[in-house]
Coordinates of C-alpha atoms in Angstrom, one line a residue:
Chain K
G1 CA 0.1 0.1 0.0
Q2 CA 0.8 3.7 0.2
N3 CA 2.0 5.3 3.4
I4 CA 3.9 8.5 4.4
D5 CA 5.2 9.0 8.0
Q6 CA 6.5 12.2 9.3
P7 CA 6.7 13.4 13.1
T8 CA 3.7 15.2 14.2
E9 CA 5.5 18.1 15.8
M10 CA 9.0 19.3 16.4
T11 CA 10.5 22.2 18.4
A12 CA 13.7 24.0 17.7
T13 CA 15.6 27.1 18.6
E14 CA 16.0 30.3 16.6
G15 CA 19.5 30.2 14.9
A16 CA 19.7 26.3 15.1
I17 CA 19.4 23.6 12.7
V18 CA 16.5 21.2 12.3
Q19 CA 16.0 18.0 10.3
I20 CA 12.5 16.9 9.4
N21 CA 12.2 13.2 8.4
C22 CA 9.8 11.6 6.0
T23 CA 9.6 7.9 5.3
Y24 CA 7.4 6.5 2.7
Q25 CA 6.1 3.1 1.2
T26 CA 4.8 3.3 -2.4
S27 CA 4.8 0.7 -5.2
G28 CA 6.0 3.2 -7.8
F29 CA 8.1 6.1 -6.6
N30 CA 8.3 8.8 -9.0
G31 CA 9.5 11.8 -6.9
L32 CA 9.2 13.6 -3.7
F33 CA 8.1 17.1 -2.8
W34 CA 8.5 19.3 0.3
Y35 CA 6.0 22.0 0.9
Q36 CA 5.8 24.7 3.7
Q37 CA 2.4 25.6 5.0
H38 CA 1.9 28.4 7.4
A39 CA -1.3 28.0 9.7
G40 CA -4.4 28.9 7.7
E41 CA -2.5 29.6 4.6
A42 CA -1.6 27.8 1.2
P43 CA 1.0 25.3 0.9
T44 CA 4.1 26.6 -0.8
F45 CA 6.5 24.5 -2.8
L46 CA 10.0 24.1 -1.3
S47 CA 11.9 21.4 -3.0
Y48 CA 11.7 18.3 -5.3
N49 CA 13.9 15.2 -5.2
V50 CA 13.7 12.4 -7.7
L51 CA 17.3 11.0 -7.6
D52 CA 19.3 10.1 -4.5
G53 CA 21.2 12.7 -2.8
L54 CA 21.0 16.4 -1.5
E55 CA 19.4 19.3 -3.1
E56 CA 20.4 22.6 -1.6
K57 CA 18.3 25.7 -1.9
G58 CA 19.5 28.5 0.5
R59 CA 18.9 27.8 4.0
F60 CA 16.8 24.7 3.1
S61 CA 18.1 21.4 1.7
S62 CA 16.4 18.0 0.9
F63 CA 17.9 14.6 0.8
L64 CA 16.6 11.5 -0.7
S65 CA 17.4 7.9 -0.5
R66 CA 15.2 5.7 -2.7
S67 CA 16.5 2.4 -1.4
K68 CA 15.5 3.4 2.1
G69 CA 12.3 5.2 1.4
Y70 CA 13.5 8.1 3.3
S71 CA 13.8 11.8 2.9
Y72 CA 14.6 14.7 5.2
L73 CA 14.2 18.5 5.0
L74 CA 17.1 20.5 6.6
L75 CA 16.5 23.9 7.7
K76 CA 19.5 25.9 8.8
E77 CA 19.9 29.2 10.5
L78 CA 16.4 29.0 11.8
Q79 CA 14.2 32.1 11.9
M80 CA 11.0 32.6 13.7
K81 CA 9.0 32.8 10.5
D82 CA 10.1 29.2 9.8
S83 CA 7.4 28.2 12.3
A84 CA 5.1 26.4 10.1
S85 CA 4.0 22.8 9.0
Y86 CA 6.2 20.9 6.5
L87 CA 4.4 18.5 4.2
C88 CA 6.1 15.7 2.7
A89 CA 4.3 14.4 -0.7
V90 CA 5.5 11.4 -2.8
R91 CA 4.4 11.0 -6.4
D92 CA 3.3 7.4 -7.1
Q93 CA 3.4 6.4 -10.8
L94 CA 1.0 3.6 -10.1
A95 CA -1.5 5.7 -8.5
S96 CA -4.2 7.3 -10.5
N97 CA -2.5 9.8 -13.0
Y98 CA 0.8 9.8 -10.8
Q99 CA -1.2 11.3 -8.1
L100 CA 0.8 12.8 -5.0
I101 CA 0.4 11.0 -1.6
W102 CA 0.5 13.5 1.1
G103 CA 1.9 13.1 4.6
A104 CA 0.0 14.6 7.4
G105 CA 2.8 17.3 8.1
T106 CA 5.2 18.1 10.7
K107 CA 4.4 21.2 12.7
L108 CA 7.7 23.1 13.6
I109 CA 7.7 25.5 16.5
I110 CA 10.7 27.8 16.8
K111 CA 11.5 29.1 20.1
P112 CA 13.7 32.3 20.7
Chain V
D1 CA 1.6 35.2 -5.1
S2 CA 1.2 31.7 -6.6
G3 CA -0.7 33.0 -9.5
V4 CA -3.7 30.7 -8.5
T5 CA -6.8 32.6 -7.8
Q6 CA -9.7 31.4 -5.7
T7 CA -12.9 32.9 -4.8
P8 CA -14.6 33.5 -2.5
K9 CA -12.0 33.7 0.3
H10 CA -14.6 33.0 3.1
L11 CA -18.0 31.5 2.9
I12 CA -20.5 30.9 5.6
T13 CA -23.6 29.1 5.0
A14 CA -26.1 26.6 6.7
T15 CA -26.5 22.9 6.7
G16 CA -28.4 21.5 3.6
Q17 CA -27.3 24.4 1.3
R18 CA -25.2 24.2 -1.7
V19 CA -22.3 26.4 -2.7
T20 CA -19.8 26.8 -5.5
L21 CA -16.1 27.5 -5.1
R22 CA -14.1 28.9 -8.1
C23 CA -10.6 28.5 -9.0
S24 CA -8.5 30.2 -11.8
P25 CA -5.3 28.4 -12.6
R26 CA -1.9 29.9 -13.2
S27 CA -1.4 31.0 -16.7
G28 CA -0.3 28.1 -19.0
D29 CA -1.4 25.4 -16.3
L30 CA -3.6 22.8 -17.7
S31 CA -4.0 20.8 -14.5
V32 CA -6.3 21.7 -11.5
Y33 CA -6.5 19.9 -8.3
W34 CA -8.9 20.3 -5.5
Y35 CA -8.0 19.6 -1.8
Q36 CA -10.0 19.7 1.5
Q37 CA -8.2 20.5 4.8
S38 CA -10.2 20.4 8.1
L39 CA -8.8 22.1 11.0
D40 CA -5.4 20.7 12.0
Q41 CA -5.6 18.0 9.4
G42 CA -3.7 17.0 6.5
L43 CA -4.5 17.6 2.8
Q44 CA -7.1 15.3 1.5
F45 CA -7.1 15.1 -2.3
L46 CA -10.5 15.4 -3.8
I47 CA -10.3 15.6 -7.7
Q48 CA -8.0 16.5 -10.6
Y49 CA -8.8 17.9 -14.0
Y50 CA -6.5 18.2 -16.9
N51 CA -7.4 20.3 -19.9
G52 CA -11.1 19.9 -19.3
E53 CA -11.2 16.3 -18.5
E54 CA -11.4 14.5 -15.0
R55 CA -7.9 12.6 -14.4
A56 CA -8.2 11.4 -11.0
K57 CA -10.5 11.1 -8.2
G58 CA -9.6 11.0 -4.5
N59 CA -11.7 10.9 -1.5
I60 CA -14.5 12.9 -3.0
L61 CA -18.0 12.6 -1.7
E62 CA -21.1 12.0 -3.9
R63 CA -22.4 15.3 -2.8
F64 CA -19.4 17.2 -4.2
S65 CA -18.7 17.5 -8.0
A66 CA -16.3 19.5 -10.0
Q67 CA -15.8 20.6 -13.6
Q68 CA -13.2 22.4 -15.6
F69 CA -14.2 24.9 -18.3
P70 CA -12.8 25.6 -21.8
D71 CA -11.0 28.5 -20.3
L72 CA -9.4 26.2 -17.7
H73 CA -11.1 27.7 -14.9
S74 CA -12.5 25.1 -12.4
E75 CA -15.5 25.0 -10.1
L76 CA -16.0 22.8 -7.0
N77 CA -19.8 22.4 -6.2
L78 CA -20.6 21.1 -2.6
S79 CA -24.3 20.1 -2.0
S80 CA -26.5 19.2 1.0
L81 CA -23.8 20.7 3.2
E82 CA -23.1 19.1 6.6
L83 CA -21.3 20.5 9.7
G84 CA -18.3 18.3 9.0
D85 CA -17.9 19.9 5.6
S86 CA -16.5 23.1 7.3
A87 CA -12.8 23.2 6.1
L88 CA -10.3 25.0 4.0
Y89 CA -10.8 24.1 0.4
F90 CA -7.6 24.6 -1.7
C91 CA -7.2 24.5 -5.5
A92 CA -3.9 23.9 -7.1
S93 CA -2.6 23.9 -10.5
S94 CA 0.4 22.5 -12.4
P95 CA 1.5 22.7 -16.2
D96 CA 1.0 19.1 -17.0
R97 CA -0.4 15.9 -15.7
G98 CA 1.8 15.6 -12.6
N99 CA 5.5 15.9 -13.2
Q100 CA 5.8 19.6 -12.1
P101 CA 5.1 21.0 -8.7
Q102 CA 1.6 22.1 -7.9
H103 CA 1.0 25.8 -6.9
F104 CA -1.7 26.5 -4.5
G105 CA -4.4 29.2 -4.3
D106 CA -5.0 31.0 -1.1
G107 CA -8.0 28.8 -0.4
T108 CA -11.6 29.1 0.4
R109 CA -12.6 28.9 4.1
L110 CA -16.0 27.3 4.3
S111 CA -17.9 27.6 7.5
I112 CA -21.3 25.7 7.9
L113 CA -23.4 26.7 10.8

């Protein structure tokens, strides 16, 4: 079946580094997306991984290991505005029209 | 600004009523997706249209329906509304059938009294 697991909530300190993990089980993996969603707002696209390795984009990096069914989002130099939910979504080529399978999201709380 | 426009931003109505939510995708995007997000819950995929045709269905209730028009805007119709339908409804669009990231509109917050 299809399943995505993320921690429900994490807390980190302003200026620090935090790693948000995502593990998945799909039959036809075809890419993984990370989105950021502030409370009551729309999800915004952060990163995309389809091959193993690290993708870096400013303070945010995303890593993928297809053999382990594992990804993480790394946030550096945390700022208060990074307090948000982070959604992991996997594209499954065996799902109807390559649909995204969404995780429930990780709520990240940044403390001063 | 994602380029995806949703109207209205807020909608308050009563049980048993019917409402229509509207979405204009980003210029050039052919796919439109509808999602429901209840309070403190994850995104629930409802339905996808590509260039006017239904492409995929998720957990969409029979009371709900959608369509995509020739100008590519889409409407989500919710009927016989129940208290549990109160949620944020997001529309997202992408250029193709699913290889590119989806970009989300600001959502319509539906409150059923």
